[in-house]
Every structure is written in C-alpha cells, then in structure tokens.
Amino acid sequence: MTATPAEQTDADVLVFFGASGDLARKMIFPSLYGMVLHGELEVPVIGVAHSDWALEDLRDRARESVRATIDDVDEEVLDRLVGLLRYVDGDYREPATFEALKETVEDARRPVHYLAIPPSMFGTVIDGLAHVGLNKHARVVVEKPFGRDLASARELDGVVRRAFREESVFRIDHFLGKDEIMNLLYFRFANSFLEPVWNRDHIASVQVTIAEDFGVQGRGAFYETAGALRDVLENHMLQIVALLAMEPPAYQGYFAVHEAKANVFRAMRPLTRNDIVRGQFEGYRDEPGVARNSDVETYAAVRLFIDSWRWAGVPWYLRTGKHLPVTAHEIVVEFKRPPQALFDDAMMAQHPNHLRIRLQPDGEIALGARVKTPGEEFVGEQRELVVPTGSEASRGPYERLLGDALQGDRALFTSEESVEAAWHVVDGVLADHAPAIRYAPGTWGPTEADTLIGADGPWHDPVLKHHRSADDASRTAAQRKGK
Ligand code: NDP
C-alpha cells in the first residue's frame, strides 16, 4: 500500500503520553536530549499526564532525568530541549484532557502520538484522540507489550485500527533499535562464509540468553501483570531468533526483512508445557506490589523448533531471568562435531565449534574452535577468535526509534502480523504450565533447565571478561551442576 503524503513527511509535534512515568525518566528524556543534540528534534514536545503538574514540573523532570543519565551534559542543548516542552495535565479517561491537548497542539498538522503509558490505557487514549480528530494525518507509537496474549493483541489491534491505518502504527520493541541487533542482520548477510553452514546440516543447536543480575527494581506491580515470558521472551527473544533464522531478504529494503522475519514466526512450532521451565527467584513474593502467593515467573527457559526447510530438527534454547549471576545478552550457535574422531582428544568437546555473539555488554563476535597445544601429542584446547563489535558512539535505541517515527520510517518497528505470530508461539504456555520453581538469587535459575537442554547442553553461561577461553562457559555450567 502506498503511504499518504502525511505518512511520508516529518511530524510537526510529538505528543508524549506518560511523560511523568518511569520509562520517560529512565530512557525517553535522555533520548530526546540526544535527538536535540543530533539535530533530529526541533518540533514541540507535549507531555500529557495526570500528576497535577505545571509546565515547570515537566521541565524539572526533563532536566533531572538527563543530568542523572548522561555525563557531560551540554546545558545549551538541554535548554533547547526544555524550550520545546509543553504540558497538558489531565486524566486520559476525561474527554476534557483531549480538548485541552487539541488546543495545545494548535495548528500542527502531522502529530506523532507516543504512548509510554500502561497498556490498559492504550485503547482509552486512542479513542480520546480520535474523538477530537487528533488521529487525522497522525502517527501513533505504541509501547510494548502489544497485548498480553494472542486474543488481547488482536483486540488491541482492532482498537488501534479503528483510529489509525496500519501505515501510521509504530509498535515499539526497543531491542530492534539497538545497534547490536542490527548487526545480527548485517553480519549474517554481509558475509559469504556463513550461509553454507547456516542450516540444519551443520548447526546442532542455538542458545540465546538474556540475563539480568537485578530484580524487579520496585516495579513488582507491573511485573505481576507480565512475567519473563511476556516481558522478554515473546518479544525481544523471538525477534532475535527471527533475525538469526530468517531467509535472505528477497530485495534490499526493510520491508523484505519484515516479510522474511514474518515467515520465521509462522514456522515456529507453538510451545507446549514440556518445552518450558519457569522459575521464580526467592524473595520475589516479598517485593512491594507482588502477591504473597504469586506464581509469576521471573525466569523462563524454553526449547523451540522452527519447522522450516532450513531449521528442521534444530532445537533453539532460549532463557531469560532476573537475579542471575550477570547482566548479559548472548547467542551461542553450536556446530555439529566432525564426522570422524581422528584425534581422541577433539571428541572431549561435545561441540568443538561455535559462533558466539555477545550483544551486551561489550558486543563481540567469537568463533570457537579447537587448536593443537604445542608438543608431540595430538591434543588441543578450546580457543576463541574474538572480534569486538561494541561502540561507545552508538545512539540509544529510543533515540533512533523516536527519530524514525517522527520521520515516518517504520523499518525498525514490528508489524501486526509478526506481533500476532509471536503471541501464537507462546500463547499455549501462558496458561498451561507447571508451577514456577524457586531459585536462589545469583544462580543460573532452576536446575530443571539443565534437564530441558539435556544432551544438547550444557547452557553457555556468559562470562564477562574481555579475554576468555571457550572452555570458561562450559566450565561454569559444569560447576553449577556440581561437577
Ligand atoms: P508508569 O506507570 O511509570 O507511568 C505511566 C504514565 O502514564 C505516567 O506518566 C502516568 O501519569 C500516566 N498515566 C497513567 N494513567 C493515566 C491516566 N488515567 N491519565 C493520565 N495519565 C496517566 O509506567 P512506565 O513508564 O513504567 O511504562 C510505560 C509503558 O512503557 C508501558 O507500556 C511499559 O510496558 C513500557 N515500558 C516500560 C519500561 C520501563 O522500564 N519502565 C521498559 C519498556 C517498556 P502520572 O504519573 O501522572 O500518574
């Protein structure tokens, strides 16, 4: 479908619902500052919340947030950001809030409405905008989670589409705005050596770990409505899998990427209760806002299959959790072992070759291989060829994504089709699962996850240091098992 002129042109106002919230404070104001710094934000930014604030309170929040997160703030840039701010105080459930917003928007013709608000309010705000005509020639940026299961995602899509065309809907998964995630796509398709081995003939299994060494950080009430499956696995992790598993895009351009990713989601086999281990860190139930008998998972490990020609029979093991030993995002692709055991020693490593992609912290790509140790014997050791990929200069994901939304570029946003297909994968286990198993904070989660990975294991636990041997990861897994 061809975009209308309004969709192709730059926005002339950013309406920021949820400007007094947690996400705004932690990530959005610093991103807006970055956009001003890089000349990407010159239009008014209208905050809308119901904190009984005046404009000066919003300005104070912006200053405080930027100074708390960014070193060496350029005060002149911060003043420019603060100068762009406007504020509307009101309840989203009151039509008067949208009347007041319409007056504040004045004669702007191409608004972008950014909904950094509780998901329960998405529909209310969208209806409120439509009621006063602020959906016309406008775009809407919807924060994650888009729905809390397949049925509610479809319902929400119905609400959004009552007021906005699909071309004007920008569903955020901020992972997609990260440089390291974009590098997955680049690394796969800018190189020729990967493609011949990137399939079931050569790959034994794939592991993806998103580990956090912290807990719910005071957001227990929110986390009770989410859990690890909804908060991380259904969106961030399946997006990573889609980028790793997709076929080469048919042509140059992000819409070909969207299509290739959607095909992966379609081929994912829906999870069943035997494919998942859920965990909950000890102490979670004592967190403010958490039910004393909560069964919400703070850890999830799953085994996933992609029923496509390329990936038939290859298990994908995904795990994410809070209060794990480190904060790290890492992918490990295990290659099959050589067909013949020419050296006894080489068979000591079950999977002598792997590709490890560390997304965070300190991005790096490493190729694991066995090399002979000096001496007459044909014995070797596991080593890694490591290339650092991280860069201090990278823009934050929200800076990139909000900038794209202002320019009408949907490339790094998720389509409704992908959102629904991803929910379809996890929908069955959202309700049908065994109780969450307790694990001690600072460990790698329930040991039942080792049973899940079984002979395809052990799990590769990310090791946070620059120069590591490939044996380290396996060693930590072995230590965990008490070996
Ligand atoms: P918060 O609860 O901290 O903030 C919610 C915001 O919405 C506040 O500005 C609040 O205003 C406003 N609000 C809520 N209800 C109303 C209402 N009836 N009328 C007017 N204003 C209202 O939420 P978060 O910032 O944590 O999250 C916002 C969105 O971002 C969610 O969709 C979340 O899933 C997503 N997200 C959050 C992340 C985070 O780290 N916080 C990370 C990734 C995504 P007031 O304060 O004045 O009441």
Coordinates of C-alpha atoms and ligand atoms in Angstrom, one line a residue:
M1 CA 0.0 0.0 0.0
T2 CA 1.3 3.5 -0.8
A3 CA 1.8 5.8 2.1
T4 CA -0.2 9.1 2.1
P5 CA 1.8 12.3 1.9
A6 CA 1.3 12.8 5.7
E7 CA 3.0 9.5 6.3
Q8 CA 6.0 10.4 4.3
T9 CA 6.6 13.8 5.8
D10 CA 8.2 14.8 9.0
A11 CA 6.0 15.2 12.1
D12 CA 5.4 18.8 13.4
V13 CA 4.7 17.9 17.0
L14 CA 5.5 15.0 19.4
V15 CA 2.7 14.2 21.9
F16 CA 4.2 12.3 24.8
F17 CA 1.6 10.4 26.8
G18 CA 3.2 9.1 30.1
A19 CA 5.8 11.9 30.4
S20 CA 5.8 11.7 34.2
G21 CA 6.3 7.9 34.2
D22 CA 9.3 5.6 34.9
L23 CA 10.2 4.9 31.2
A24 CA 10.1 8.6 30.5
R25 CA 12.5 9.3 33.3
K26 CA 14.9 6.5 32.7
M27 CA 15.1 6.5 28.9
I28 CA 12.9 8.9 27.0
F29 CA 14.1 12.3 28.2
P30 CA 17.8 11.3 27.7
S31 CA 16.8 10.1 24.2
L32 CA 15.0 13.4 23.4
Y33 CA 18.2 15.2 24.6
G34 CA 20.2 13.1 22.2
M35 CA 17.8 13.9 19.4
V36 CA 18.2 17.6 20.0
L37 CA 22.0 17.2 20.2
H38 CA 22.0 15.5 16.8
G39 CA 19.6 18.0 15.2
E40 CA 16.7 15.4 15.0
L41 CA 14.2 17.1 17.2
E42 CA 13.1 20.6 16.6
V43 CA 9.3 20.3 17.0
P44 CA 7.3 20.9 20.2
V45 CA 7.0 18.0 22.6
I46 CA 3.8 18.0 24.6
G47 CA 3.8 15.9 27.7
V48 CA 0.4 14.5 28.9
A49 CA -0.1 13.0 32.3
H50 CA -2.2 13.5 35.5
S51 CA 0.4 14.3 38.2
D52 CA -1.1 17.7 38.9
W53 CA 1.9 19.2 37.3
A54 CA 2.5 22.5 35.7
L55 CA 4.9 23.0 32.8
E56 CA 7.8 23.9 35.1
D57 CA 7.5 20.4 36.8
L58 CA 7.8 18.7 33.5
R59 CA 10.8 20.9 32.7
D60 CA 12.4 20.0 36.0
R61 CA 11.8 16.3 35.3
A62 CA 13.5 16.5 32.0
R63 CA 16.5 18.3 33.4
E64 CA 16.8 15.9 36.3
S65 CA 16.4 12.8 34.1
V66 CA 19.0 14.0 31.5
R67 CA 21.5 15.0 34.2
A68 CA 21.1 11.7 36.0
T69 CA 21.8 9.6 32.9
I70 CA 24.2 11.5 30.7
D71 CA 27.8 12.5 31.5
D72 CA 28.9 16.0 30.4
V73 CA 25.5 17.3 29.6
D74 CA 25.7 20.2 27.2
E75 CA 23.5 22.7 29.0
E76 CA 22.7 24.7 25.9
V77 CA 21.3 21.6 24.3
L78 CA 19.3 20.8 27.4
D79 CA 17.9 24.3 27.4
R80 CA 16.8 23.8 23.8
L81 CA 15.0 20.5 24.8
V82 CA 13.4 22.2 27.8
G83 CA 12.3 25.0 25.5
L84 CA 10.4 22.6 23.2
L85 CA 8.3 21.2 26.1
R86 CA 4.6 21.9 26.6
Y87 CA 2.4 20.2 29.2
V88 CA -1.2 19.1 29.4
D89 CA -2.4 17.9 32.8
G90 CA -5.4 15.6 32.8
D91 CA -6.9 12.1 33.1
Y92 CA -6.9 10.1 29.9
R93 CA -10.4 8.9 30.8
E94 CA -11.7 12.5 30.6
P95 CA -12.6 14.0 27.3
A96 CA -11.6 17.4 28.6
T97 CA -7.9 16.2 28.6
F98 CA -8.1 15.7 24.8
E99 CA -9.9 19.0 24.3
A100 CA -7.0 20.7 26.2
L101 CA -4.5 18.7 24.1
K102 CA -6.1 19.8 20.9
E103 CA -5.7 23.5 21.9
T104 CA -2.1 22.9 22.9
V105 CA -1.3 21.2 19.6
E106 CA -2.6 24.4 17.9
D107 CA -2.1 24.4 14.2
A108 CA 0.3 21.4 14.0
R109 CA -0.9 19.1 11.2
R110 CA 1.1 16.0 11.5
P111 CA 1.3 14.9 15.1
V112 CA 3.1 11.8 16.4
H113 CA 1.5 10.4 19.5
Y114 CA 3.8 8.4 21.6
L115 CA 2.0 6.1 24.2
A116 CA 4.5 5.5 27.0
I117 CA 1.6 4.5 29.3
P118 CA 0.2 1.4 31.0
P119 CA -1.1 -1.0 28.3
S120 CA -4.6 -0.8 30.0
M121 CA -4.7 2.8 28.8
F122 CA -3.8 2.3 25.1
G123 CA -7.4 2.0 24.0
T124 CA -8.7 4.8 26.1
V125 CA -6.1 7.2 24.7
I126 CA -6.6 6.1 21.1
D127 CA -10.3 6.6 21.4
G128 CA -9.8 10.0 23.1
L129 CA -7.5 11.1 20.3
A130 CA -10.0 10.0 17.6
H131 CA -12.8 11.8 19.4
V132 CA -11.2 15.2 18.9
G133 CA -9.8 14.4 15.5
L134 CA -6.2 14.2 16.6
N135 CA -5.8 10.9 14.7
K136 CA -6.0 12.6 11.3
H137 CA -2.7 12.8 9.4
A138 CA -1.2 11.4 12.6
R139 CA 1.0 8.5 13.6
V140 CA 0.8 6.5 16.9
V141 CA 3.8 4.9 18.5
V142 CA 2.7 2.1 20.9
E143 CA 4.9 0.9 23.7
K144 CA 5.3 -2.8 24.4
P145 CA 3.7 -5.1 25.4
F146 CA 1.3 -5.1 22.5
G147 CA -1.4 -7.2 24.1
R148 CA -0.9 -9.8 26.9
D149 CA -1.8 -12.8 24.7
L150 CA -3.0 -13.6 21.2
A151 CA -6.6 -12.6 21.8
S152 CA -5.8 -9.3 23.5
A153 CA -3.3 -8.4 20.9
R154 CA -5.9 -8.9 18.2
E155 CA -8.4 -6.9 20.3
L156 CA -5.9 -4.1 20.7
D157 CA -5.2 -4.1 17.1
G158 CA -8.9 -3.6 16.4
V159 CA -8.9 -0.6 18.7
V160 CA -5.8 0.9 17.1
R161 CA -7.1 0.3 13.6
R162 CA -10.4 2.0 14.3
A163 CA -8.5 5.2 14.5
F164 CA -5.2 4.7 12.6
R165 CA -4.2 2.9 9.4
E166 CA -1.6 0.2 9.7
E167 CA 0.9 2.5 7.9
S168 CA 0.5 5.0 10.8
V169 CA 1.0 2.5 13.6
F170 CA 4.5 2.1 15.0
R171 CA 4.8 -0.8 17.5
I172 CA 7.9 -0.4 19.5
D173 CA 10.2 -3.2 20.5
H174 CA 13.2 -1.1 21.6
F175 CA 15.6 -4.1 21.0
L176 CA 15.1 -3.5 17.3
G177 CA 16.6 -0.1 17.6
K178 CA 19.8 -1.4 19.1
D179 CA 23.0 -1.3 17.1
E180 CA 23.9 -4.8 18.2
I181 CA 20.6 -6.2 17.0
M182 CA 21.0 -4.5 13.6
N183 CA 24.5 -6.1 13.4
L184 CA 22.9 -9.6 13.5
L185 CA 21.2 -8.8 10.2
Y186 CA 24.4 -7.2 8.8
F187 CA 26.7 -9.9 10.0
R188 CA 24.6 -12.7 8.5
F189 CA 24.1 -11.2 5.1
A190 CA 27.2 -9.0 4.5
N191 CA 29.4 -12.1 4.7
S192 CA 29.5 -15.1 2.4
F193 CA 31.1 -17.7 4.7
L194 CA 28.1 -18.1 7.0
E195 CA 25.4 -19.1 4.5
P196 CA 26.8 -22.5 3.5
V197 CA 26.8 -23.6 7.1
W198 CA 23.8 -21.8 8.4
N199 CA 21.4 -24.7 8.4
R200 CA 20.3 -28.0 9.9
D201 CA 23.2 -29.8 8.2
H202 CA 25.8 -28.0 10.2
I203 CA 24.2 -26.5 13.2
A204 CA 23.4 -28.7 16.2
S205 CA 21.5 -26.2 18.3
V206 CA 21.3 -22.5 19.1
Q207 CA 21.2 -20.9 22.6
V208 CA 20.0 -17.4 23.4
T209 CA 20.4 -16.0 26.9
I210 CA 19.1 -12.7 28.2
A211 CA 20.3 -12.5 31.8
E212 CA 19.8 -9.7 34.3
D213 CA 21.6 -9.6 37.6
F214 CA 18.9 -7.4 39.2
G215 CA 15.4 -8.0 40.3
V216 CA 12.1 -6.1 39.6
Q217 CA 13.6 -2.8 40.9
G218 CA 10.4 -1.6 42.6
R219 CA 8.2 -2.5 39.6
G220 CA 6.6 -5.5 41.2
A221 CA 3.1 -4.4 40.5
F222 CA 3.9 -4.1 36.8
Y223 CA 5.8 -7.4 36.8
E224 CA 2.9 -9.3 38.2
T225 CA 1.0 -8.5 35.0
A226 CA 3.9 -9.6 32.8
G227 CA 6.5 -12.2 33.9
A228 CA 9.5 -13.2 31.9
L229 CA 7.5 -14.9 29.1
R230 CA 5.6 -11.7 28.3
D231 CA 8.2 -9.2 29.3
V232 CA 11.2 -10.6 27.4
L233 CA 10.7 -13.9 25.7
E234 CA 7.7 -13.3 23.5
N235 CA 9.1 -10.1 22.1
H236 CA 12.9 -9.5 22.4
M237 CA 14.0 -13.1 22.3
L238 CA 11.7 -14.2 19.4
Q239 CA 12.8 -11.1 17.5
I240 CA 16.4 -12.2 17.9
V241 CA 15.5 -15.7 16.8
A242 CA 13.7 -14.3 13.7
L243 CA 16.8 -12.3 12.7
L244 CA 19.1 -15.4 13.1
A245 CA 16.7 -17.8 11.4
M246 CA 15.3 -15.8 8.5
E247 CA 16.0 -16.5 4.9
P248 CA 17.9 -13.8 3.0
P249 CA 15.6 -10.9 2.3
A250 CA 14.3 -11.0 -1.3
Y251 CA 15.5 -7.5 -2.1
Q252 CA 17.2 -4.5 -0.5
G253 CA 14.9 -2.8 2.0
Y254 CA 13.4 -3.3 5.4
F255 CA 10.1 -4.5 4.1
A256 CA 11.7 -7.5 2.7
V257 CA 13.2 -8.1 6.1
H258 CA 9.8 -7.8 7.7
E259 CA 8.5 -10.4 5.3
A260 CA 11.4 -12.8 5.9
K261 CA 11.0 -12.4 9.7
A262 CA 7.2 -13.0 9.5
N263 CA 7.9 -16.3 7.7
V264 CA 10.1 -17.4 10.6
F265 CA 7.4 -16.6 13.1
R266 CA 4.9 -18.5 11.0
A267 CA 7.2 -21.6 11.0
M268 CA 7.8 -21.6 14.8
R269 CA 6.2 -24.5 16.5
P270 CA 3.9 -23.3 19.3
L271 CA 5.4 -24.1 22.7
T272 CA 3.8 -26.7 24.9
R273 CA 4.2 -27.2 28.7
N274 CA 7.0 -29.8 28.1
D275 CA 9.0 -27.1 26.3
I276 CA 9.3 -24.7 29.2
V277 CA 10.8 -24.4 32.6
R278 CA 9.5 -21.5 34.7
G279 CA 11.4 -20.2 37.7
Q280 CA 10.9 -17.5 40.4
F281 CA 13.7 -16.0 42.4
E282 CA 13.5 -16.5 46.2
G283 CA 12.3 -13.2 47.7
Y284 CA 10.1 -12.2 44.7
R285 CA 6.9 -12.6 46.8
D286 CA 8.2 -10.1 49.4
E287 CA 8.6 -7.4 46.8
P288 CA 6.2 -4.4 47.0
G289 CA 3.2 -4.9 44.7
V290 CA 3.7 -8.7 44.4
A291 CA 1.1 -11.2 45.6
R292 CA 2.2 -13.4 48.6
N293 CA 1.3 -16.5 46.6
S294 CA 2.4 -15.2 43.2
D295 CA 3.3 -17.8 40.5
V296 CA 4.6 -15.2 38.1
E297 CA 7.9 -16.4 36.5
T298 CA 11.0 -14.3 36.9
Y299 CA 12.9 -16.9 34.8
A300 CA 11.9 -18.9 31.7
A301 CA 13.8 -21.4 29.7
V302 CA 12.2 -22.8 26.5
R303 CA 13.0 -25.3 23.8
L304 CA 11.7 -24.0 20.4
F305 CA 11.6 -25.6 17.0
I306 CA 11.3 -23.9 13.6
D307 CA 9.5 -26.1 11.2
S308 CA 11.2 -24.8 8.0
W309 CA 13.4 -26.5 5.4
R310 CA 16.5 -24.7 6.8
W311 CA 15.9 -25.4 10.5
A312 CA 14.0 -28.8 10.7
G313 CA 15.2 -30.7 13.8
V314 CA 17.4 -27.9 15.2
P315 CA 16.5 -27.1 18.8
W316 CA 16.6 -23.4 19.9
Y317 CA 17.1 -22.9 23.6
L318 CA 16.1 -19.6 25.0
R319 CA 16.4 -18.5 28.5
T320 CA 15.9 -15.2 30.4
G321 CA 15.8 -14.4 34.0
K322 CA 16.2 -11.9 36.8
H323 CA 18.7 -12.1 39.6
L324 CA 21.0 -14.3 37.5
P325 CA 24.8 -14.0 38.1
V326 CA 25.4 -11.4 35.3
T327 CA 23.6 -8.9 33.1
A328 CA 24.4 -10.1 29.5
H329 CA 22.7 -10.9 26.2
E330 CA 24.4 -13.7 24.3
I331 CA 23.8 -16.0 21.4
V332 CA 25.7 -19.3 21.0
V333 CA 25.4 -21.3 17.8
E334 CA 26.7 -24.8 18.3
F335 CA 28.0 -26.5 15.2
K336 CA 27.9 -30.3 14.7
R337 CA 31.0 -32.3 15.6
P338 CA 33.3 -33.6 12.9
P339 CA 32.1 -36.8 11.3
Q340 CA 35.1 -38.8 12.4
A341 CA 37.2 -38.9 15.5
L342 CA 40.7 -38.5 14.1
F343 CA 42.0 -37.3 17.4
D344 CA 40.7 -38.8 20.6
D345 CA 41.2 -35.5 22.3
A346 CA 39.0 -33.5 20.0
M347 CA 36.0 -35.6 20.9
M348 CA 36.3 -34.4 24.5
A349 CA 34.4 -31.3 23.5
Q350 CA 31.0 -32.3 22.5
H351 CA 30.6 -29.3 20.2
P352 CA 34.1 -28.2 19.2
N353 CA 32.9 -25.3 17.1
H354 CA 30.6 -22.5 18.0
L355 CA 29.8 -18.9 17.0
R356 CA 29.2 -16.7 20.0
I357 CA 27.6 -13.3 19.6
R358 CA 27.6 -11.2 22.7
L359 CA 25.1 -8.4 22.2
Q360 CA 25.6 -6.8 25.6
P361 CA 27.7 -5.7 27.4
D362 CA 30.8 -5.2 25.3
G363 CA 29.5 -6.5 22.0
E364 CA 31.7 -9.2 20.4
I365 CA 31.6 -12.0 17.9
A366 CA 33.7 -15.1 18.7
L367 CA 34.4 -18.2 16.8
G368 CA 35.2 -21.2 19.0
A369 CA 37.5 -23.9 17.7
R370 CA 40.0 -26.5 18.9
V371 CA 43.6 -25.8 18.3
K372 CA 46.6 -28.1 19.0
T373 CA 48.6 -27.3 22.0
P374 CA 52.4 -27.3 21.4
G375 CA 54.1 -30.7 21.7
E376 CA 54.2 -34.1 20.1
E377 CA 50.8 -35.3 21.2
F378 CA 47.7 -34.5 19.1
V379 CA 45.9 -32.9 21.9
G380 CA 44.4 -29.5 21.8
E381 CA 42.3 -27.0 23.6
Q382 CA 39.2 -24.9 23.0
R383 CA 40.0 -21.3 21.9
E384 CA 38.1 -18.4 20.6
L385 CA 38.8 -15.9 17.8
V386 CA 37.2 -12.8 19.2
V387 CA 36.2 -9.5 17.4
P388 CA 34.8 -6.7 19.5
T389 CA 31.8 -5.1 17.9
G390 CA 30.5 -2.6 20.5
S391 CA 30.9 1.1 20.2
E392 CA 30.5 3.9 22.7
A393 CA 29.3 6.1 19.9
S394 CA 26.1 4.2 19.2
R395 CA 22.9 6.1 19.7
G396 CA 20.5 4.6 22.2
P397 CA 17.5 2.6 20.7
Y398 CA 14.9 5.1 21.7
E399 CA 16.7 8.0 20.1
R400 CA 16.8 6.0 16.9
L401 CA 13.2 4.8 17.0
L402 CA 11.6 8.0 18.1
G403 CA 13.6 9.8 15.4
D404 CA 12.4 7.3 12.8
A405 CA 8.8 7.7 14.0
L406 CA 9.0 11.5 13.6
Q407 CA 10.2 10.9 10.0
G408 CA 7.6 8.2 9.3
D409 CA 10.1 5.4 8.8
R410 CA 8.6 2.1 10.0
A411 CA 11.6 -0.1 9.2
L412 CA 12.6 -0.9 12.8
F413 CA 9.0 -1.3 14.1
T414 CA 7.1 -4.6 14.3
S415 CA 4.2 -5.4 12.1
E416 CA 0.8 -6.6 13.4
E417 CA 1.4 -9.9 11.6
S418 CA 4.6 -10.5 13.4
V419 CA 3.2 -9.5 16.8
E420 CA 0.3 -11.9 16.4
A421 CA 2.5 -14.7 15.1
A422 CA 4.9 -14.3 18.1
W423 CA 1.9 -14.4 20.5
H424 CA 0.8 -17.6 18.8
V425 CA 4.1 -19.3 19.7
V426 CA 3.8 -18.6 23.4
D427 CA 0.0 -18.5 23.8
G428 CA -0.4 -22.1 24.9
V429 CA 2.1 -21.9 27.7
L430 CA 0.9 -18.6 29.1
A431 CA -1.8 -20.5 30.9
D432 CA -0.8 -24.2 30.6
H433 CA 2.4 -24.7 32.5
A434 CA 3.9 -26.2 35.7
P435 CA 4.3 -24.0 38.7
A436 CA 7.3 -21.7 38.8
I437 CA 10.3 -23.4 40.6
R438 CA 12.2 -21.3 43.2
Y439 CA 15.8 -20.5 42.6
A440 CA 18.3 -18.7 44.7
P441 CA 19.2 -15.1 43.5
G442 CA 22.7 -15.1 41.9
T443 CA 22.4 -18.6 40.4
W444 CA 21.5 -19.5 36.8
G445 CA 18.0 -20.5 37.7
P446 CA 16.3 -23.8 38.3
T447 CA 18.4 -26.9 37.6
E448 CA 15.4 -28.3 35.8
A449 CA 16.6 -26.1 32.9
D450 CA 19.6 -28.4 32.6
T451 CA 17.2 -31.3 32.1
L452 CA 15.4 -29.3 29.4
I453 CA 18.5 -28.8 27.4
G454 CA 19.7 -32.3 28.2
A455 CA 22.3 -33.7 25.8
D456 CA 22.3 -30.5 23.7
G457 CA 23.8 -28.7 26.8
P458 CA 25.3 -27.5 28.8
W459 CA 24.0 -24.0 28.8
H460 CA 26.6 -21.5 27.9
D461 CA 26.7 -19.1 30.8
P462 CA 28.0 -15.7 29.6
V463 CA 31.4 -14.9 31.2
L464 CA 32.0 -11.2 31.5
K465 CA 35.6 -10.5 30.7
H466 CA 37.3 -9.4 27.6
H467 CA 39.7 -12.3 27.0
R468 CA 38.2 -15.6 27.8
S469 CA 38.9 -19.1 26.8
A470 CA 36.0 -21.0 25.2
D471 CA 36.2 -23.6 28.0
D472 CA 35.1 -21.0 30.5
A473 CA 31.5 -21.1 29.6
S474 CA 31.3 -24.9 29.8
R475 CA 33.3 -24.8 33.0
T476 CA 30.8 -22.5 34.7
A477 CA 28.0 -24.7 33.6
A478 CA 29.8 -27.8 35.0
Q479 CA 30.4 -26.0 38.3
R480 CA 26.8 -25.2 38.5
K481 CA 26.0 -28.8 38.3
G482 CA 28.5 -29.5 41.0
K483 CA 30.9 -31.3 38.6
Ligands
NDP1 P1 4.5 4.3 34.7 O1 3.3 3.7 35.5 O2 5.7 4.6 35.4 O3 4.0 5.6 34.0 C1 2.7 5.7 33.5 C2 2.5 7.1 32.9 O4 1.1 7.1 32.4 C3 2.6 8.2 33.9 O5 3.1 9.3 33.2 C4 1.2 8.4 34.4 O6 0.9 9.7 34.8 C5 0.4 8.1 33.1 N1 -0.9 7.7 33.3 C6 -1.4 6.5 33.7 N2 -2.7 6.5 33.8 C7 -3.1 7.7 33.5 C8 -4.4 8.4 33.4 N3 -5.5 7.7 33.6 N4 -4.5 9.6 33.0 C9 -3.3 10.3 32.8 N5 -2.1 9.8 32.8 C10 -2.0 8.5 33.2 O7 4.8 3.3 33.5 P2 6.2 3.0 32.7 O8 6.7 4.4 32.4 O9 7.0 2.1 33.5 O10 5.7 2.3 31.4 C11 5.0 2.9 30.4 C12 5.0 2.0 29.2 O11 6.3 1.7 28.8 C13 4.3 0.6 29.4 O12 3.6 0.2 28.3 C14 5.5 -0.3 29.7 O13 5.2 -1.6 29.4 C15 6.5 0.3 28.7 N6 7.9 0.0 29.0 C16 8.4 0.4 30.2 C17 9.7 0.2 30.6 C18 10.3 0.6 31.9 O14 11.5 0.3 32.1 N7 9.6 1.4 32.7 C19 10.6 -0.6 29.6 C20 10.0 -0.9 28.3 C21 8.7 -0.6 28.1 P3 1.1 10.0 36.4 O15 2.4 9.7 36.8 O16 0.8 11.5 36.3 O17 0.0 9.3 37.1

